[in-house]
Amino acid sequence: MPIPPRVAPSPPVVWVLDDSPVETQAMCRALEPHCRVTGYLDGASLLESLTQGPPPEVLVLDWHLPGMSGLEVCRFVRGNPATEHLPVLLITGNTRAEDVVEGLSAGANDYVFKPFRPVELAARVQTLAQWERTRRKTLEEERARRRRLEGTLTEVQAAEERAWRSELRFRLAARATRDAVWEWDPRTGLRDWTNGLQEVFGYAPGTIQDEHRWWEERLHPEDRARVVAGLQATLDGTEHEWQDTYRFQRGDGTWAHVSDRCHIIRDAQDRATQVVGAMQDITERQQAEAARARLLELERSAREESDRQRAMLATLFEQVPALLGVLSAPDQRCVVANARLRQRFGQRQLVGHTLREALPELEGQNVLELLDTVFATGEPFSARELPVRLPEESYFDFMYQPMLDAGGRLAAVILFAVEVTDSVLARRKESELAQQMKARADFERQLIGIVSHDLRNPLGAITLAVSMMLQRGPLDERQERQAQRIRNSADRATRMIRDLLDFTRARQGTGLPVYPQPMDLHEVVRAAMDEVHAGWPDRHLETAFSGDGAGTWDPDRLAQLIGNLVGNALQYSPSGTPVRVTSRGDDDGVVLEVHNLGPAIPPERQSRIFEPLERATVRPEDQGRRSIGLGLYIVRSIVLAHGGTVEARSSEEEGTTFTVRLPRHAPTSLPVRPHGDEAAG
């Protein structure tokens, strides 16, 4: 008898519910090679079709739908005795544990998370279809067996329980293609694993123990207490579903992130009698989510940094201390103008206008014409101190800088200008002042020539003639007095000329010339005091010496300094009071003090007495004898030339004291005095 050909099983019937035509089309493409697929866009149409014909073998429902959601359709299917066992695959983007629990509680057999992988979707649908066909076949076999064993109620009940248990195992086993399915009896503590524990987590068959405690020991120490307590609390309650995520130790000792879910079977008193679950490795998904979170954080940080940099650039552009603007190409309209540019032109409306429109006064000043050239050629232009009338005369360091796009085409022109009007005008004023100073210096040089030649020569002749008259004698008392008066006047004029020459040299910035040589300060003081006493025979002069007076100074300049200080003291003190001069040496150098008991120098004049043309006091009785006001200025110049200091103290009780401090050696070399130099008078 010939063997009839084997008939291939017909492909399973699958209904897909999704409100997105694109998503529906994608799911149909994934399932059509293996299934007969019918698509629905709303839940009401699908439920209506269920009442009009044979149901499909698998329902694929999208969770979120307008109107009736996929979850509501699932509950409706489970509430209908005709479809309560129909396999349901829920497809959703909700990945939280709470969402998974809610979906399973509504009656879903399995999950696929969006975005789905076509191969995974097809595998899960085929598994559910196979489970449904097996269930239907089992039910048919059980119905046939019931019909054969109608008289034996016990066998029928046992068959129904076996069918129900088989249905439950198939449903849980079909939830994932790579799940480690387990069964646990809470009453005995025994736990049975499928081959998934070996394939997914790498455990050798001999290393797996059938005790629930073995599973607990492989939970991560940081997760163990939470997971065990959560599972026990669910067992102690009345719920039928439990789910959690935790870290589970692989066979090689590394840690996997897993999602574990189970169904709890209870007796009539709600006591847990059997727990069947599936543990899925979600490490890659966790790592992908962590990487995505890191990328999102990097993106957020980069966006914040970009915003910060952009804000800083805008602040810098706005606050830069220059006129700054950007003119777009080719219309030359101002697109950006900073605060300094707006303020310089009276807050006129610049943005959105060309410079010709906003600043018509620039027409004809070459500023706009240069801008036209830059836009035409793309070449930059810069100028220093460019004159512009606004309407007052102004000057700018100026630049037009082209901006090119990625293709090398002119996109805009940057206007950058720094106003330098104040510096230009100041430089002009300095130039004018320099001309005036040059003219003054020329005049002073002419004055030096006049003084040193035209005045000193006749004064020298007068002094020589008077000296000869006094030497030849005899002169009567009146003639001798007149001759002496002429010589004193000539000497005073010579000193005034010397002071004028020294003042002019000091004012020209070179300082007084000094010619240091080894000398003794005490000896110079004695000689200078003898000379002063000859001119002031009626005044009482006191001197005191102490310490070492040896050093290196210019003796002529120090004699001039002593004469000026003592002469000043004699001039500004009463005739019956002494003038005391003290010369002493110490470790730091030498000190010269000149003291008189004249009236105190007013405080407001003390800071100016060493300036030229300044006097300590102005007295009517000095009008006939006063000098030109350069004596103390010359004193300070001589002291500075020797590297020393000079100061004055004055009070009504103690009188006035001028103190000069000099180092042992003047800070200059020892030049030879030029032939014919008469700087010291």
mmCIF file of N, CA, C and O in Angstrom, residues 11-67:
data_model
loop_
_atom_site.group_PDB
_atom_site.id
_atom_site.type_symbol
_atom_site.label_atom_id
_atom_site.label_comp_id
_atom_site.label_asym_id
_atom_site.label_seq_id
_atom_site.Cartn_x
_atom_site.Cartn_y
_atom_site.Cartn_z
ATOM 1 N N PRO A 11 0.246 27.581 7.436
ATOM 2 C CA PRO A 11 0.844 28.630 8.296
ATOM 3 C C PRO A 11 -0.171 29.149 9.312
ATOM 4 O O PRO A 11 -1.372 29.206 9.034
ATOM 5 N N PRO A 12 0.305 29.523 10.475
ATOM 6 C CA PRO A 12 -0.618 30.003 11.514
ATOM 7 C C PRO A 12 -1.275 31.326 11.117
ATOM 8 O O PRO A 12 -0.708 32.139 10.391
ATOM 9 N N VAL A 13 -2.472 31.530 11.656
ATOM 10 C CA VAL A 13 -3.241 32.757 11.397
ATOM 11 C C VAL A 13 -2.927 33.764 12.515
ATOM 12 O O VAL A 13 -3.078 33.444 13.701
ATOM 13 N N VAL A 14 -2.482 34.942 12.108
ATOM 14 C CA VAL A 14 -2.081 35.966 13.082
ATOM 15 C C VAL A 14 -2.814 37.269 12.753
ATOM 16 O O VAL A 14 -2.845 37.689 11.584
ATOM 17 N N TRP A 15 -3.407 37.883 13.781
ATOM 18 C CA TRP A 15 -4.026 39.206 13.615
ATOM 19 C C TRP A 15 -3.131 40.246 14.300
ATOM 20 O O TRP A 15 -2.712 40.047 15.446
ATOM 21 N N VAL A 16 -2.897 41.339 13.593
ATOM 22 C CA VAL A 16 -2.032 42.421 14.103
ATOM 23 C C VAL A 16 -2.881 43.669 14.299
ATOM 24 O O VAL A 16 -3.589 44.092 13.370
ATOM 25 N N LEU A 17 -2.796 44.267 15.501
ATOM 26 C CA LEU A 17 -3.550 45.494 15.811
ATOM 27 C C LEU A 17 -2.546 46.628 16.106
ATOM 28 O O LEU A 17 -1.803 46.568 17.080
ATOM 29 N N ASP A 18 -2.523 47.657 15.242
ATOM 30 C CA ASP A 18 -1.652 48.839 15.442
ATOM 31 C C ASP A 18 -2.245 50.004 14.654
ATOM 32 O O ASP A 18 -2.634 49.837 13.486
ATOM 33 N N ASP A 19 -2.359 51.161 15.282
ATOM 34 C CA ASP A 19 -2.974 52.324 14.620
ATOM 35 C C ASP A 19 -2.043 52.962 13.602
ATOM 36 O O ASP A 19 -2.444 53.850 12.854
ATOM 37 N N SER A 20 -0.771 52.576 13.554
ATOM 38 C CA SER A 20 0.182 53.154 12.608
ATOM 39 C C SER A 20 0.283 52.249 11.386
ATOM 40 O O SER A 20 0.716 51.099 11.495
ATOM 41 N N PRO A 21 -0.099 52.746 10.222
ATOM 42 C CA PRO A 21 0.041 51.916 9.011
ATOM 43 C C PRO A 21 1.483 51.504 8.767
ATOM 44 O O PRO A 21 1.744 50.407 8.288
ATOM 45 N N VAL A 22 2.426 52.382 9.106
ATOM 46 C CA VAL A 22 3.832 52.058 8.880
ATOM 47 C C VAL A 22 4.257 50.898 9.778
ATOM 48 O O VAL A 22 4.915 49.943 9.329
ATOM 49 N N GLU A 23 3.874 50.989 11.077
ATOM 50 C CA GLU A 23 4.231 49.911 12.007
ATOM 51 C C GLU A 23 3.538 48.601 11.611
ATOM 52 O O GLU A 23 4.125 47.521 11.664
ATOM 53 N N THR A 24 2.261 48.709 11.220
ATOM 54 C CA THR A 24 1.516 47.513 10.810
ATOM 55 C C THR A 24 2.176 46.854 9.609
ATOM 56 O O THR A 24 2.346 45.626 9.554
ATOM 57 N N GLN A 25 2.567 47.673 8.635
ATOM 58 C CA GLN A 25 3.226 47.141 7.440
ATOM 59 C C GLN A 25 4.547 46.456 7.799
ATOM 60 O O GLN A 25 4.898 45.411 7.254
ATOM 61 N N ALA A 26 5.316 47.078 8.747
ATOM 62 C CA ALA A 26 6.589 46.489 9.138
ATOM 63 C C ALA A 26 6.380 45.132 9.806
ATOM 64 O O ALA A 26 7.132 44.168 9.564
ATOM 65 N N MET A 27 5.364 45.038 10.675
ATOM 66 C CA MET A 27 5.104 43.760 11.349
ATOM 67 C C MET A 27 4.624 42.704 10.352
ATOM 68 O O MET A 27 4.986 41.528 10.438
ATOM 69 N N CYS A 28 3.803 43.134 9.412
ATOM 70 C CA CYS A 28 3.312 42.173 8.416
ATOM 71 C C CYS A 28 4.461 41.629 7.578
ATOM 72 O O CYS A 28 4.519 40.421 7.277
ATOM 73 N N ARG A 29 5.401 42.510 7.180
ATOM 74 C CA ARG A 29 6.541 42.039 6.411
ATOM 75 C C ARG A 29 7.370 41.014 7.191
ATOM 76 O O ARG A 29 7.912 40.062 6.631
ATOM 77 N N ALA A 30 7.474 41.221 8.512
ATOM 78 C CA ALA A 30 8.257 40.298 9.327
ATOM 79 C C ALA A 30 7.566 38.941 9.500
ATOM 80 O O ALA A 30 8.233 37.909 9.649
ATOM 81 N N LEU A 31 6.216 38.922 9.472
ATOM 82 C CA LEU A 31 5.474 37.691 9.791
ATOM 83 C C LEU A 31 4.998 36.947 8.548
ATOM 84 O O LEU A 31 4.776 35.724 8.589
ATOM 85 N N GLU A 32 4.788 37.640 7.424
ATOM 86 C CA GLU A 32 4.169 37.021 6.247
ATOM 87 C C GLU A 32 4.948 35.824 5.695
ATOM 88 O O GLU A 32 4.333 34.886 5.164
ATOM 89 N N PRO A 33 6.278 35.766 5.802
ATOM 90 C CA PRO A 33 6.947 34.539 5.302
ATOM 91 C C PRO A 33 6.551 33.281 6.049
ATOM 92 O O PRO A 33 6.736 32.174 5.522
ATOM 93 N N HIS A 34 6.013 33.423 7.255
ATOM 94 C CA HIS A 34 5.714 32.247 8.080
ATOM 95 C C HIS A 34 4.237 32.182 8.496
ATOM 96 O O HIS A 34 3.798 31.137 8.971
ATOM 97 N N CYS A 35 3.484 33.252 8.352
ATOM 98 C CA CYS A 35 2.122 33.319 8.887
ATOM 99 C C CYS A 35 1.183 33.956 7.870
ATOM 100 O O CYS A 35 1.611 34.653 6.937
ATOM 101 N N ARG A 36 -0.098 33.720 8.107
ATOM 102 C CA ARG A 36 -1.127 34.462 7.375
ATOM 103 C C ARG A 36 -1.562 35.626 8.268
ATOM 104 O O ARG A 36 -2.127 35.400 9.335
ATOM 105 N N VAL A 37 -1.294 36.828 7.800
ATOM 106 C CA VAL A 37 -1.426 38.002 8.667
ATOM 107 C C VAL A 37 -2.585 38.868 8.200
ATOM 108 O O VAL A 37 -2.751 39.116 6.996
ATOM 109 N N THR A 38 -3.363 39.325 9.180
ATOM 110 C CA THR A 38 -4.435 40.299 8.925
ATOM 111 C C THR A 38 -4.210 41.489 9.850
ATOM 112 O O THR A 38 -4.008 41.308 11.059
ATOM 113 N N GLY A 39 -4.232 42.687 9.279
ATOM 114 C CA GLY A 39 -3.959 43.885 10.069
ATOM 115 C C GLY A 39 -5.217 44.655 10.408
ATOM 116 O O GLY A 39 -6.145 44.744 9.586
ATOM 117 N N TYR A 40 -5.256 45.216 11.619
ATOM 118 C CA TYR A 40 -6.362 46.063 12.078
ATOM 119 C C TYR A 40 -5.782 47.359 12.631
ATOM 120 O O TYR A 40 -4.734 47.365 13.267
ATOM 121 N N LEU A 41 -6.541 48.462 12.396
ATOM 122 C CA LEU A 41 -6.089 49.776 12.851
ATOM 123 C C LEU A 41 -6.757 50.216 14.137
ATOM 124 O O LEU A 41 -6.316 51.198 14.748
ATOM 125 N N ASP A 42 -7.837 49.541 14.586
ATOM 126 C CA ASP A 42 -8.475 49.903 15.852
ATOM 127 C C ASP A 42 -9.013 48.650 16.511
ATOM 128 O O ASP A 42 -9.312 47.641 15.858
ATOM 129 N N GLY A 43 -9.157 48.711 17.856
ATOM 130 C CA GLY A 43 -9.559 47.535 18.623
ATOM 131 C C GLY A 43 -10.987 47.099 18.368
ATOM 132 O O GLY A 43 -11.294 45.901 18.392
ATOM 133 N N ALA A 44 -11.884 48.037 18.113
ATOM 134 C CA ALA A 44 -13.294 47.682 17.903
ATOM 135 C C ALA A 44 -13.455 46.788 16.677
ATOM 136 O O ALA A 44 -14.216 45.810 16.688
ATOM 137 N N SER A 45 -12.747 47.108 15.597
ATOM 138 C CA SER A 45 -12.846 46.292 14.381
ATOM 139 C C SER A 45 -12.347 44.876 14.645
ATOM 140 O O SER A 45 -12.926 43.885 14.158
ATOM 141 N N LEU A 46 -11.246 44.752 15.413
ATOM 142 C CA LEU A 46 -10.712 43.418 15.698
ATOM 143 C C LEU A 46 -11.694 42.603 16.531
ATOM 144 O O LEU A 46 -11.946 41.417 16.234
ATOM 145 N N LEU A 47 -12.265 43.220 17.565
ATOM 146 C CA LEU A 47 -13.213 42.476 18.420
ATOM 147 C C LEU A 47 -14.466 42.075 17.644
ATOM 148 O O LEU A 47 -15.032 40.991 17.862
ATOM 149 N N GLU A 48 -14.895 42.930 16.719
ATOM 150 C CA GLU A 48 -16.062 42.585 15.894
ATOM 151 C C GLU A 48 -15.763 41.372 15.017
ATOM 152 O O GLU A 48 -16.604 40.491 14.843
ATOM 153 N N SER A 49 -14.530 41.316 14.495
ATOM 154 C CA SER A 49 -14.153 40.168 13.661
ATOM 155 C C SER A 49 -14.097 38.882 14.479
ATOM 156 O O SER A 49 -14.378 37.785 13.966
ATOM 157 N N LEU A 50 -13.734 38.980 15.769
ATOM 158 C CA LEU A 50 -13.682 37.788 16.625
ATOM 159 C C LEU A 50 -15.061 37.155 16.791
ATOM 160 O O LEU A 50 -15.173 35.931 16.960
ATOM 161 N N THR A 51 -16.112 37.972 16.745
ATOM 162 C CA THR A 51 -17.473 37.450 16.950
ATOM 163 C C THR A 51 -18.085 36.898 15.675
ATOM 164 O O THR A 51 -19.154 36.282 15.725
ATOM 165 N N GLN A 52 -17.408 37.115 14.535
ATOM 166 C CA GLN A 52 -18.005 36.745 13.254
ATOM 167 C C GLN A 52 -17.370 35.525 12.606
ATOM 168 O O GLN A 52 -17.811 35.097 11.546
ATOM 169 N N GLY A 53 -16.341 34.976 13.179
ATOM 170 C CA GLY A 53 -15.696 33.832 12.556
ATOM 171 C C GLY A 53 -14.719 33.175 13.495
ATOM 172 O O GLY A 53 -14.599 33.556 14.675
ATOM 173 N N PRO A 54 -13.966 32.201 12.975
ATOM 174 C CA PRO A 54 -12.981 31.512 13.824
ATOM 175 C C PRO A 54 -11.881 32.470 14.260
ATOM 176 O O PRO A 54 -11.458 33.331 13.484
ATOM 177 N N PRO A 55 -11.429 32.351 15.486
ATOM 178 C CA PRO A 55 -10.386 33.261 15.967
ATOM 179 C C PRO A 55 -9.029 32.906 15.359
ATOM 180 O O PRO A 55 -8.822 31.787 14.897
ATOM 181 N N PRO A 56 -8.099 33.840 15.391
ATOM 182 C CA PRO A 56 -6.735 33.533 14.932
ATOM 183 C C PRO A 56 -6.011 32.681 15.966
ATOM 184 O O PRO A 56 -6.526 32.425 17.059
ATOM 185 N N GLU A 57 -4.797 32.299 15.616
ATOM 186 C CA GLU A 57 -4.002 31.517 16.559
ATOM 187 C C GLU A 57 -3.123 32.404 17.450
ATOM 188 O O GLU A 57 -2.696 31.977 18.518
ATOM 189 N N VAL A 58 -2.864 33.639 17.016
ATOM 190 C CA VAL A 58 -2.068 34.580 17.823
ATOM 191 C C VAL A 58 -2.589 35.997 17.568
ATOM 192 O O VAL A 58 -2.888 36.356 16.419
ATOM 193 N N LEU A 59 -2.724 36.768 18.628
ATOM 194 C CA LEU A 59 -3.033 38.200 18.524
ATOM 195 C C LEU A 59 -1.763 39.003 18.858
ATOM 196 O O LEU A 59 -1.126 38.755 19.892
ATOM 197 N N VAL A 60 -1.411 39.963 17.978
ATOM 198 C CA VAL A 60 -0.288 40.886 18.241
ATOM 199 C C VAL A 60 -0.898 42.265 18.454
ATOM 200 O O VAL A 60 -1.446 42.858 17.514
ATOM 201 N N LEU A 61 -0.836 42.782 19.689
ATOM 202 C CA LEU A 61 -1.539 44.018 20.055
ATOM 203 C C LEU A 61 -0.538 45.106 20.438
ATOM 204 O O LEU A 61 0.369 44.873 21.239
ATOM 205 N N ASP A 62 -0.731 46.293 19.875
ATOM 206 C CA ASP A 62 0.036 47.482 20.309
ATOM 207 C C ASP A 62 -0.628 48.031 21.562
ATOM 208 O O ASP A 62 -1.855 48.138 21.639
ATOM 209 N N TRP A 63 0.208 48.384 22.550
ATOM 210 C CA TRP A 63 -0.328 48.860 23.847
ATOM 211 C C TRP A 63 -1.112 50.158 23.678
ATOM 212 O O TRP A 63 -2.258 50.280 24.039
ATOM 213 N N HIS A 64 -0.453 51.172 23.141
ATOM 214 C CA HIS A 64 -1.043 52.515 23.079
ATOM 215 C C HIS A 64 -1.774 52.710 21.759
ATOM 216 O O HIS A 64 -1.166 52.717 20.686
ATOM 217 N N LEU A 65 -3.112 52.841 21.857
ATOM 218 C CA LEU A 65 -3.957 53.064 20.687
ATOM 219 C C LEU A 65 -4.984 54.138 21.020
ATOM 220 O O LEU A 65 -5.392 54.286 22.181
ATOM 221 N N PRO A 66 -5.391 54.900 20.026
ATOM 222 C CA PRO A 66 -6.497 55.844 20.293
ATOM 223 C C PRO A 66 -7.789 55.070 20.514
ATOM 224 O O PRO A 66 -8.021 54.022 19.921
ATOM 225 N N GLY A 67 -8.622 55.583 21.390
ATOM 226 C CA GLY A 67 -9.853 54.857 21.703
ATOM 227 C C GLY A 67 -9.562 53.706 22.635
ATOM 228 O O GLY A 67 -9.047 53.862 23.737
#
